[in-house]
Amino acid sequence: METRYLKWISFGLLTTIVFGLAQCKKEIASTEKVYAPSYYLPELPQGYPPLINSEKNPLTKEGEKLGAYLYSDPILSSNGMTCTSCHQPALSWSGPLYVNPKGIKTSVPIHLNLGFRTVFNWNGSAPDLDLVAKGDFEPEFFNTDSNELKLKLQANSLYQGLFFEAFGVKKVHQLTFDSIKTLASYALAQHLRARIAKPSTFDLYRQRRGTITPEIYRGMLLFFSEKADCFHCHMEPMYCDNSAHNNGLQDNHEGVDKGLELVTGKASDRGKFITPTLRNLSKTGPYMHDGRFTTLEEVIEFYDSGIKNSETLDPIMFKRHEDLKLNLTQQDKADLVSFLKSLNSLEE
Amino acid sequence: MKLLKSYCSLAVILALLLILGCKKETPIPSPETGNLVLKINYTFNNQKLIPDSLIFRTPTGYLVSVSRLEYYLSGFKIGATNTNNWNYLNGLKPEGNTLLLTDLAPGDYQSIQFSIGLIPELNQHGKISGTFENNQMIWPTEMGGGYHFLKFEGRYKKEERNPGGYAIHLGTDSFLIQHQALPVQFSIHKNQTDTLHLTMQVEEWLSLPWPWDFEKDGNYTMGISEAMKKVMQNGNKVFKVD
């Protein structure tokens, strides 16, 4: 009799355990994260061209978030460097003059409004924003040790989660080094695509939501005139043109000063460099590809009277003045500086 | 009897509503149209235009190169029919040499005509799409507004003198180029895309009626009415049908 009861009790317990386990399993399954990125496009300021989204790396909130973390975190490097080491937020994601181990000087390009550009780096050597950051893992910059990076990622639950949410990769540290670099670069590209300049004093004036000083107004008239002729390469609202030009910095081009020619191999591209945006300009010195000018006044002085002729000098630089001079007055130069400063975002 | 009338009235109203309702739902048949692709070739003195090559001779004896050739075509007239098509073109980039004219009435045609530049209805900031290329073509508000109709730039050289640079730009409504009608027999077929080949003879910009002398006529034109008028007149026969 007792055995009979016991059998029933055992059966009941077993059933409870099995049923309980099944329920438990169900609960575990239901709490497992699902890869569901949120595709989006940021709201653009008035007059901006369409953002160039990437087919292979479309912008998602999760990818942008991962990129934002990686941008200022030394986890990608083996020497403590981050993207912000050179592209400093306080300097509108530009930085002081960069000198590489060979002694070559480079003005740090501004990381702003890159989602509208089709070519990157001063000499146009990078046509794909998604892959630009892969070069940062090299010894010259992050000097990344692949094993060290994998161990750091393995031990970091935050990044494990962020990489999963952004790209659906559960164990990022198990990927190849090249794949990790690619995904990190993708995330950084997304973050940079979403980084759009905030309105400037001049933007507000254009939108009839603000006023400008008489100095800025006079500078504006010069900027958009044939006299100073800045607008042909620096047309609003981007203040750059996705093209390379020889703007007459020198009459002889050697080494890195050959610019685009080093990328295309064409002599007709000698001395050409990609036009930078003028937004936040007063924060992004030194100026020109090699940072040879430290102030805006020096830059304007150069365009006024320092242009040097060469076989590839841009035709625009010849306009009006056979001697390649603009003949600006001191007042003109001061007004142009005032106008250029009005292109600074009012907030970061 | 009154009740019968009321019923009849109600029936009539219902029938009308039904008919009107049906009419709305019946789709208006859209005319079957065709498309025309214009493929544009660029030559200089019958030679293929090679960018950045200081090898092309003008009627006034200069050697010139071409480093930029961007423009708009708009105001197309196919036979006697006007169309709303417009296009940005870049003569130095392969992807910038083709344009598609859509919604054209099928039939046989004997000519095609268009304007170089943007017709006044389009030549205002914001009237055309704000692509990067279009924004780069903006003619500043401070200089009259609208868009550049043409950017034609390069270098020129005469004898042993150092090469100079030229920038022939055209814009503002008064200088829209009404290109002469091009006589050509072609057909548009229903639901098909036909193709027509045109050539821009680039040397014509510097030829007749104003053979361009950079030292006398200047090396830039933007904002100079007299110079832009000459360019406008030179430009009305730069295209031919292949």
XYZ file of C-alpha atoms in Angstrom:
590
model
C 0.000 0.000 0.000
C 2.788 2.348 0.996
C 4.734 1.493 -2.172
C 1.724 2.314 -4.265
C 1.469 5.743 -2.659
C 5.186 6.269 -3.030
C 4.981 5.458 -6.719
C 2.261 8.038 -7.135
C 4.237 10.588 -5.099
C 7.399 9.922 -7.156
C 5.463 10.215 -10.400
C 3.985 13.476 -9.197
C 7.362 14.874 -8.208
C 8.984 13.832 -11.460
C 6.205 15.379 -13.461
C 6.550 18.600 -11.467
C 10.305 18.693 -11.986
C 10.079 17.999 -15.729
C 7.299 20.527 -16.167
C 9.165 23.044 -14.020
C 12.368 22.602 -16.008
C 10.491 23.009 -19.252
C 8.999 26.250 -17.985
C 12.395 27.398 -16.770
C 13.918 26.676 -20.182
C 11.142 28.636 -21.804
C 11.897 31.594 -19.551
C 15.601 31.427 -20.326
C 14.817 31.345 -24.023
C 12.492 34.298 -23.767
C 15.104 36.516 -22.034
C 17.757 35.831 -24.704
C 18.472 39.007 -26.679
C 17.280 39.275 -30.231
C 19.318 41.121 -32.888
C 16.967 43.824 -34.101
C 18.824 46.992 -35.088
C 16.870 50.224 -35.446
C 17.580 51.704 -38.852
C 17.280 55.473 -38.961
C 18.411 58.645 -40.671
C 19.222 61.763 -38.672
C 17.243 64.924 -39.166
C 19.163 67.255 -41.448
C 19.492 71.024 -41.260
C 17.732 73.107 -43.878
C 19.390 73.066 -47.294
C 21.670 70.098 -46.615
C 22.091 67.486 -49.358
C 20.891 63.947 -48.634
C 23.078 61.997 -46.220
C 25.114 59.338 -48.027
C 24.075 56.180 -46.212
C 25.970 52.965 -46.797
C 24.329 49.921 -48.330
C 26.736 47.545 -46.632
C 26.714 49.446 -43.335
C 23.394 51.281 -43.011
C 23.030 53.658 -40.111
C 21.391 52.156 -37.012
C 20.950 53.572 -33.538
C 22.891 50.621 -32.131
C 25.778 50.956 -34.602
C 26.018 54.679 -33.963
C 26.014 54.036 -30.192
C 28.826 51.499 -30.470
C 30.770 53.953 -32.619
C 30.285 56.705 -30.055
C 31.734 54.455 -27.340
C 34.667 53.315 -29.461
C 35.505 56.845 -30.601
C 36.664 57.918 -27.156
C 37.673 54.598 -25.594
C 41.273 53.318 -25.666
C 40.038 49.717 -25.906
C 40.920 49.589 -29.617
C 44.527 50.615 -29.093
C 47.537 49.087 -27.416
C 49.075 52.434 -26.549
C 46.198 54.235 -24.879
C 45.303 56.299 -27.926
C 41.717 57.003 -28.876
C 40.182 58.769 -31.856
C 39.828 61.805 -29.596
C 43.593 61.888 -29.058
C 43.836 63.621 -32.438
C 40.220 64.571 -33.135
C 39.514 66.536 -29.985
C 35.898 67.437 -29.183
C 36.893 70.893 -27.928
C 38.542 71.595 -31.292
C 35.505 70.528 -33.300
C 36.980 67.033 -33.663
C 40.132 68.399 -35.208
C 43.416 68.856 -33.392
C 46.825 70.421 -33.179
C 49.373 69.750 -35.901
C 50.118 66.046 -36.253
C 53.707 65.043 -36.966
C 54.255 61.430 -37.973
C 57.354 59.370 -37.099
C 58.953 60.415 -40.390
C 58.506 64.058 -39.481
C 55.724 64.702 -41.991
C 53.328 67.340 -40.760
C 49.568 67.030 -41.247
C 46.697 69.227 -40.221
C 44.174 66.952 -38.491
C 41.010 66.824 -40.648
C 37.805 67.854 -38.927
C 35.387 64.996 -38.155
C 32.174 66.822 -38.923
C 29.578 66.380 -41.687
C 31.543 63.431 -43.061
C 28.303 61.670 -44.039
C 27.995 64.007 -47.004
C 31.472 63.437 -48.374
C 32.572 60.991 -51.021
C 36.307 61.193 -50.509
C 38.461 61.302 -47.385
C 41.951 62.156 -46.210
C 43.766 65.220 -47.508
C 44.963 63.545 -50.693
C 41.725 61.651 -51.306
C 43.291 58.289 -50.575
C 40.183 56.948 -48.823
C 37.014 56.684 -50.900
C 34.993 54.707 -48.332
C 34.064 56.190 -44.955
C 33.124 52.714 -43.700
C 36.738 51.603 -43.911
C 38.649 54.795 -43.128
C 39.150 53.875 -39.463
C 40.763 50.521 -40.316
C 43.954 52.434 -40.928
C 43.977 53.622 -37.328
C 44.926 50.169 -36.021
C 48.357 50.512 -37.629
C 51.517 51.064 -35.526
C 51.503 54.790 -36.345
C 48.231 55.292 -34.495
C 46.622 52.657 -32.211
C 49.426 50.114 -32.666
C 46.824 47.470 -31.891
C 47.923 44.020 -30.782
C 45.283 41.598 -32.056
C 45.475 39.144 -29.137
C 45.354 41.911 -26.580
C 42.320 43.430 -28.294
C 40.519 40.086 -28.342
C 41.198 39.518 -24.641
C 39.976 42.995 -23.790
C 36.793 42.482 -25.763
C 36.236 39.035 -24.255
C 36.464 40.455 -20.750
C 34.199 43.385 -21.504
C 30.506 42.548 -21.256
C 29.521 46.082 -22.276
C 31.221 45.759 -25.665
C 30.029 42.178 -26.099
C 26.515 43.537 -25.796
C 27.128 46.611 -27.955
C 28.675 44.607 -30.798
C 25.738 42.174 -30.660
C 23.168 44.953 -30.732
C 24.963 46.722 -33.564
C 25.928 43.807 -35.786
C 24.389 40.626 -34.324
C 27.805 39.222 -33.406
C 27.559 37.253 -30.144
C 31.247 36.734 -29.412
C 33.130 39.503 -31.109
C 36.462 38.354 -29.659
C 36.147 35.103 -31.636
C 36.179 36.929 -34.957
C 39.373 37.388 -36.936
C 41.372 40.537 -36.223
C 40.468 41.870 -39.650
C 36.750 41.295 -39.025
C 36.958 43.056 -35.661
C 38.708 45.997 -37.308
C 36.054 46.093 -40.022
C 33.153 46.088 -37.551
C 34.819 48.710 -35.361
C 35.422 50.827 -38.443
C 31.792 50.361 -39.514
C 30.582 51.498 -36.103
C 32.891 54.527 -36.134
C 31.662 55.380 -39.637
C 28.088 55.268 -38.422
C 28.944 57.530 -35.520
C 30.640 59.979 -37.884
C 27.728 59.912 -40.334
C 25.433 60.927 -37.527
C 27.703 63.788 -36.416
C 26.183 66.784 -38.124
C 27.192 70.386 -37.545
C 24.959 72.411 -35.289
C 23.666 75.731 -36.649
C 26.017 78.664 -36.836
C 25.379 82.383 -36.546
C 25.382 82.576 -40.337
C 22.983 79.612 -40.670
C 20.511 81.416 -38.430
C 20.914 84.572 -40.517
C 20.251 82.616 -43.716
C 17.155 81.089 -42.125
C 15.988 84.557 -41.017
C 16.198 83.507 -37.394
C 19.146 85.670 -36.451
C 21.154 88.744 -37.325
C 24.777 89.343 -38.245
C 27.113 92.246 -37.621
C 28.076 94.721 -40.368
C 31.555 93.134 -40.425
C 30.116 89.669 -41.072
C 27.763 91.099 -43.697
C 30.624 92.757 -45.580
C 32.644 89.561 -45.281
C 29.693 87.590 -46.654
C 29.479 89.861 -49.699
C 33.180 89.312 -50.352
C 33.005 85.571 -49.767
C 30.173 85.213 -52.302
C 31.704 87.557 -54.863
C 34.224 87.298 -57.670
C 36.531 89.597 -55.740
C 37.463 87.123 -53.021
C 35.847 84.169 -54.833
C 35.766 81.721 -51.943
C 32.368 80.216 -52.798
C 33.334 78.231 -55.874
C 35.087 75.640 -53.725
C 33.431 76.420 -50.395
C 29.744 76.753 -51.320
C 27.188 76.732 -48.521
C 25.765 74.814 -46.758
C 28.656 72.306 -46.674
C 31.428 74.838 -47.435
C 33.387 72.181 -49.318
C 33.018 70.493 -52.692
C 34.050 66.818 -52.531
C 36.833 67.648 -54.986
C 40.573 68.129 -54.958
C 42.293 71.317 -56.103
C 45.747 72.773 -56.376
C 45.202 76.084 -54.595
C 48.704 77.401 -55.242
C 50.528 76.677 -52.004
C 53.754 76.081 -53.916
C 55.133 75.908 -57.432
C 57.044 72.695 -56.903
C 55.516 69.563 -55.416
C 57.576 66.795 -53.894
C 56.736 63.899 -51.560
C 53.406 64.199 -49.790
C 52.890 67.613 -51.384
C 52.087 65.793 -54.630
C 48.674 65.190 -53.067
C 46.109 63.430 -55.240
C 48.803 62.428 -57.730
C 50.069 59.905 -55.168
C 46.634 58.262 -55.301
C 45.763 58.452 -59.016
C 49.251 58.412 -60.521
C 48.224 61.264 -62.846
C 50.550 64.216 -63.259
C 47.446 66.367 -63.791
C 46.528 65.725 -60.137
C 49.831 67.058 -58.786
C 49.481 69.296 -55.757
C 45.742 68.741 -55.441
C 44.163 68.295 -52.022
C 40.587 67.717 -50.921
C 38.683 70.893 -50.057
C 38.000 71.023 -46.308
C 34.776 72.388 -44.866
C 34.939 75.873 -43.403
C 32.488 75.092 -40.622
C 33.993 75.647 -37.170
C 37.061 76.903 -38.973
C 38.447 79.050 -36.195
C 38.663 75.921 -33.999
C 40.345 73.688 -36.539
C 43.706 75.266 -37.215
C 46.435 74.905 -38.237
C 45.367 75.223 -41.873
C 46.128 73.592 -45.242
C 47.088 69.929 -45.554
C 50.435 70.470 -43.866
C 49.247 72.944 -41.270
C 51.550 75.665 -42.564
C 49.255 78.495 -41.450
C 48.274 78.922 -37.845
C 45.772 81.768 -38.128
C 42.891 82.684 -40.418
C 44.635 85.977 -41.104
C 47.600 84.076 -42.544
C 45.269 82.018 -44.725
C 43.592 85.097 -46.168
C 46.954 86.776 -46.696
C 48.016 83.709 -48.668
C 44.949 83.803 -50.925
C 45.375 87.548 -51.356
C 48.988 87.617 -52.434
C 50.730 84.286 -51.930
C 49.387 82.059 -54.730
C 52.117 80.290 -56.679
C 51.625 79.200 -60.262
C 52.271 75.672 -61.449
C 51.013 73.433 -64.226
C 48.097 72.162 -62.176
C 47.063 75.360 -60.415
C 43.264 75.419 -60.387
C 41.863 77.669 -63.156
C 39.695 79.432 -60.592
C 42.836 80.834 -58.971
C 43.604 82.849 -62.131
C 40.348 84.716 -62.199
C 40.442 88.496 -62.459
C 44.084 88.826 -61.500
C 46.911 88.031 -63.885
C 49.382 88.425 -61.055
C 47.322 85.921 -59.038
C 46.507 88.583 -56.467
C 43.109 89.475 -55.032
C 44.131 92.989 -53.962
C 42.030 92.903 -50.821
C 42.201 95.822 -48.419
C 42.967 95.388 -44.733
C 39.278 96.029 -44.059
C 38.309 93.315 -46.579
C 40.608 90.831 -44.865
C 39.230 91.623 -41.413
C 35.671 91.317 -42.705
C 36.407 87.937 -44.257
C 37.782 86.686 -40.947
C 34.602 87.905 -39.231
C 32.492 86.070 -41.778
C 34.499 82.853 -41.423
C 34.087 82.960 -37.656
C 30.325 83.260 -38.128
C 30.400 79.720 -39.561
C 31.194 78.303 -36.117
C 28.407 76.230 -34.586
C 26.762 78.014 -31.687
C 26.822 74.757 -29.709
C 28.729 71.498 -30.079
C -48.718 58.851 -53.929
C -46.496 61.178 -51.856
C -44.803 58.181 -50.389
C -44.168 56.788 -53.877
C -42.600 60.098 -54.953
C -40.367 60.097 -51.911
C -39.287 56.561 -52.703
C -38.600 57.526 -56.322
C -36.574 60.583 -55.258
C -34.609 58.482 -52.833
C -33.967 55.901 -55.543
C -32.784 58.587 -57.944
C -30.437 60.074 -55.324
C -29.068 56.651 -54.490
C -28.595 55.853 -58.184
C -26.772 59.155 -58.706
C -24.582 58.558 -55.702
C -23.800 55.104 -57.007
C -22.946 56.416 -60.459
C -20.817 59.243 -59.087
C -19.150 56.870 -56.677
C -18.403 54.456 -59.472
C -17.026 57.235 -61.609
C -14.558 58.163 -58.891
C -13.360 54.640 -58.495
C -12.909 54.063 -62.200
C -9.220 54.855 -62.882
C -8.580 57.421 -65.541
C -6.482 55.599 -68.077
C -3.071 57.212 -68.139
C -1.693 57.762 -71.619
C 0.873 55.197 -72.570
C 4.128 57.023 -72.932
C 7.708 56.279 -73.789
C 11.115 57.455 -72.678
C 14.135 58.802 -74.483
C 17.720 58.461 -73.344
C 20.126 61.123 -74.552
C 23.719 59.942 -74.604
C 26.134 62.799 -74.902
C 29.585 62.543 -76.380
C 32.187 65.325 -76.052
C 34.645 66.339 -78.738
C 37.086 69.171 -79.379
C 37.828 69.777 -83.053
C 36.370 66.328 -83.774
C 38.800 64.671 -81.341
C 37.579 62.933 -78.206
C 37.742 65.376 -75.299
C 40.503 64.303 -72.919
C 40.330 66.057 -69.536
C 43.259 68.175 -68.321
C 45.165 67.909 -71.603
C 46.591 71.137 -72.978
C 46.354 69.962 -76.575
C 43.227 71.467 -78.119
C 43.596 74.406 -80.497
C 41.021 77.240 -80.526
C 40.179 79.371 -83.587
C 42.183 82.221 -82.053
C 45.298 80.078 -81.793
C 45.345 79.137 -78.128
C 46.060 75.686 -76.832
C 43.476 74.857 -74.182
C 42.713 72.097 -71.728
C 39.395 71.373 -70.065
C 39.349 70.546 -66.367
C 35.662 71.134 -65.645
C 32.561 70.938 -67.822
C 29.371 70.968 -65.785
C 26.005 72.246 -66.969
C 22.259 71.772 -66.958
C 19.877 70.929 -69.766
C 16.199 71.797 -69.352
C 13.166 73.046 -71.268
C 13.125 70.131 -73.662
C 10.848 70.360 -76.660
C 10.294 67.122 -78.541
C 8.652 67.983 -81.849
C 6.043 70.515 -80.754
C 5.689 69.138 -77.220
C 7.307 70.721 -74.180
C 8.491 68.434 -71.366
C 9.366 69.085 -67.741
C 12.628 67.161 -67.749
C 15.896 68.697 -66.606
C 19.314 67.283 -65.811
C 22.684 68.104 -64.296
C 25.494 66.865 -66.549
C 29.222 66.523 -66.077
C 31.113 66.187 -69.335
C 34.246 64.843 -67.677
C 32.619 62.001 -65.738
C 31.231 58.905 -67.486
C 28.200 58.799 -65.185
C 27.390 62.391 -66.006
C 26.862 61.994 -69.729
C 23.453 60.395 -69.944
C 20.023 61.793 -69.288
C 16.566 60.300 -69.377
C 13.533 62.104 -70.738
C 10.353 60.507 -69.438
C 6.627 60.519 -70.204
C 6.956 61.352 -73.884
C 4.062 60.861 -76.260
C 4.733 58.022 -78.686
C 5.195 59.015 -82.283
C 7.654 60.035 -84.934
C 9.555 63.253 -84.437
C 11.728 65.434 -86.615
C 13.539 67.598 -84.075
C 14.623 68.076 -80.502
C 15.276 71.363 -78.759
C 16.370 72.344 -75.261
C 17.998 75.040 -73.183
C 21.480 74.947 -71.721
C 20.887 76.009 -68.138
C 17.767 75.945 -66.032
C 14.564 77.518 -67.278
C 13.323 80.365 -65.010
C 10.765 78.162 -63.232
C 13.629 75.971 -62.009
C 16.324 78.587 -61.604
C 15.619 79.482 -57.998
C 17.285 78.060 -54.914
C 15.333 75.096 -53.664
C 13.375 74.506 -56.893
C 15.583 71.574 -57.823
C 16.717 68.763 -55.559
C 19.368 69.736 -53.023
C 21.987 67.202 -54.033
C 25.653 67.910 -53.412
C 26.169 68.550 -57.156
C 23.243 70.931 -57.392
C 24.361 72.825 -54.297
C 27.795 73.211 -55.871
C 26.125 74.817 -58.891
C 24.403 77.504 -56.833
C 24.850 81.024 -58.181
C 25.107 83.028 -54.972
C 22.089 85.066 -53.937
C 24.444 88.020 -53.591
C 25.199 87.742 -57.336
C 21.628 87.263 -58.520
C 20.688 83.796 -57.263
C 19.697 80.624 -59.057
C 22.246 78.147 -60.359
C 25.263 78.112 -62.629
C 24.041 77.064 -66.073
C 27.578 76.234 -67.125
C 30.983 75.801 -65.524
C 33.608 75.444 -68.229
C 37.162 75.677 -66.911
C 40.687 74.820 -67.891
C 44.044 76.213 -68.867
C 45.086 78.138 -71.975
C 48.455 78.832 -73.544
C 49.657 80.920 -76.461
C 53.107 80.612 -77.955
C 55.826 80.513 -75.320
C 53.907 82.366 -72.634
C 53.100 80.626 -69.338
C 49.699 78.926 -69.323
C 46.873 80.864 -67.754
C 43.566 79.604 -66.425
C 40.044 80.296 -67.619
C 36.674 79.926 -65.931
C 33.740 80.461 -68.250
C 30.646 80.498 -66.091
C 27.121 81.322 -67.095
C 24.045 81.972 -64.984
C 20.960 84.123 -64.260
C 17.796 84.003 -66.333
C 18.857 86.559 -68.937
C 21.654 84.293 -70.108
C 19.777 81.037 -70.523
C 20.886 79.483 -73.803
C 18.047 78.491 -76.113
C 19.893 75.946 -78.173
C 18.897 75.852 -81.806
C 16.563 73.009 -82.747
C 18.423 69.897 -83.811
C 16.833 68.299 -86.859
C 16.711 64.563 -86.350
C 14.236 61.835 -87.168
C 13.462 59.571 -84.252
C 10.564 57.683 -82.768
C 9.183 57.276 -79.295
C 7.532 53.937 -78.695
C 4.935 53.114 -76.065
C 6.458 51.728 -72.858
C 9.909 51.677 -74.399
C 13.087 53.658 -73.938
C 14.616 54.853 -77.161
C 18.085 56.358 -77.469
C 19.456 59.412 -79.216
C 23.148 60.246 -79.446
C 24.272 63.860 -79.256
C 27.710 65.409 -79.335
C 28.827 68.587 -77.606
C 31.447 70.207 -79.813
C 33.308 71.890 -76.995
C 35.342 74.153 -79.279
C 32.100 75.922 -80.245
C 32.048 77.645 -76.842
C 35.167 79.508 -78.013
C 34.311 79.874 -81.710
C 31.518 81.708 -83.534
C 30.142 84.309 -83.508
C 32.722 85.330 -80.883
C 36.106 83.665 -81.401
C 37.380 83.840 -77.832
C 40.654 85.623 -77.193
C 41.495 85.122 -73.534
C 43.802 88.121 -73.509
C 41.146 90.447 -74.948
C 37.858 88.877 -73.901
C 39.062 87.867 -70.465
C 39.620 84.581 -68.711
C 36.458 84.565 -66.620
C 32.871 85.600 -67.225
C 30.864 85.280 -64.039
C 28.905 88.429 -63.365
C 30.179 90.197 -66.503
C 27.128 90.729 -68.703
C 29.044 91.468 -71.896
C 31.167 88.340 -71.581
C 28.239 86.114 -70.607
C 26.271 87.406 -73.617
C 29.061 86.274 -75.927
C 29.194 82.868 -74.274
C 25.425 82.584 -74.582
C 25.600 83.302 -78.292
C 28.500 80.913 -78.851
C 26.623 78.227 -76.937
C 23.479 77.989 -79.004
C 24.981 75.531 -81.467
C 27.419 73.509 -79.422
C 25.366 70.327 -79.806
C 24.873 68.229 -82.893
C 23.136 64.936 -83.494
C 25.430 61.992 -84.204
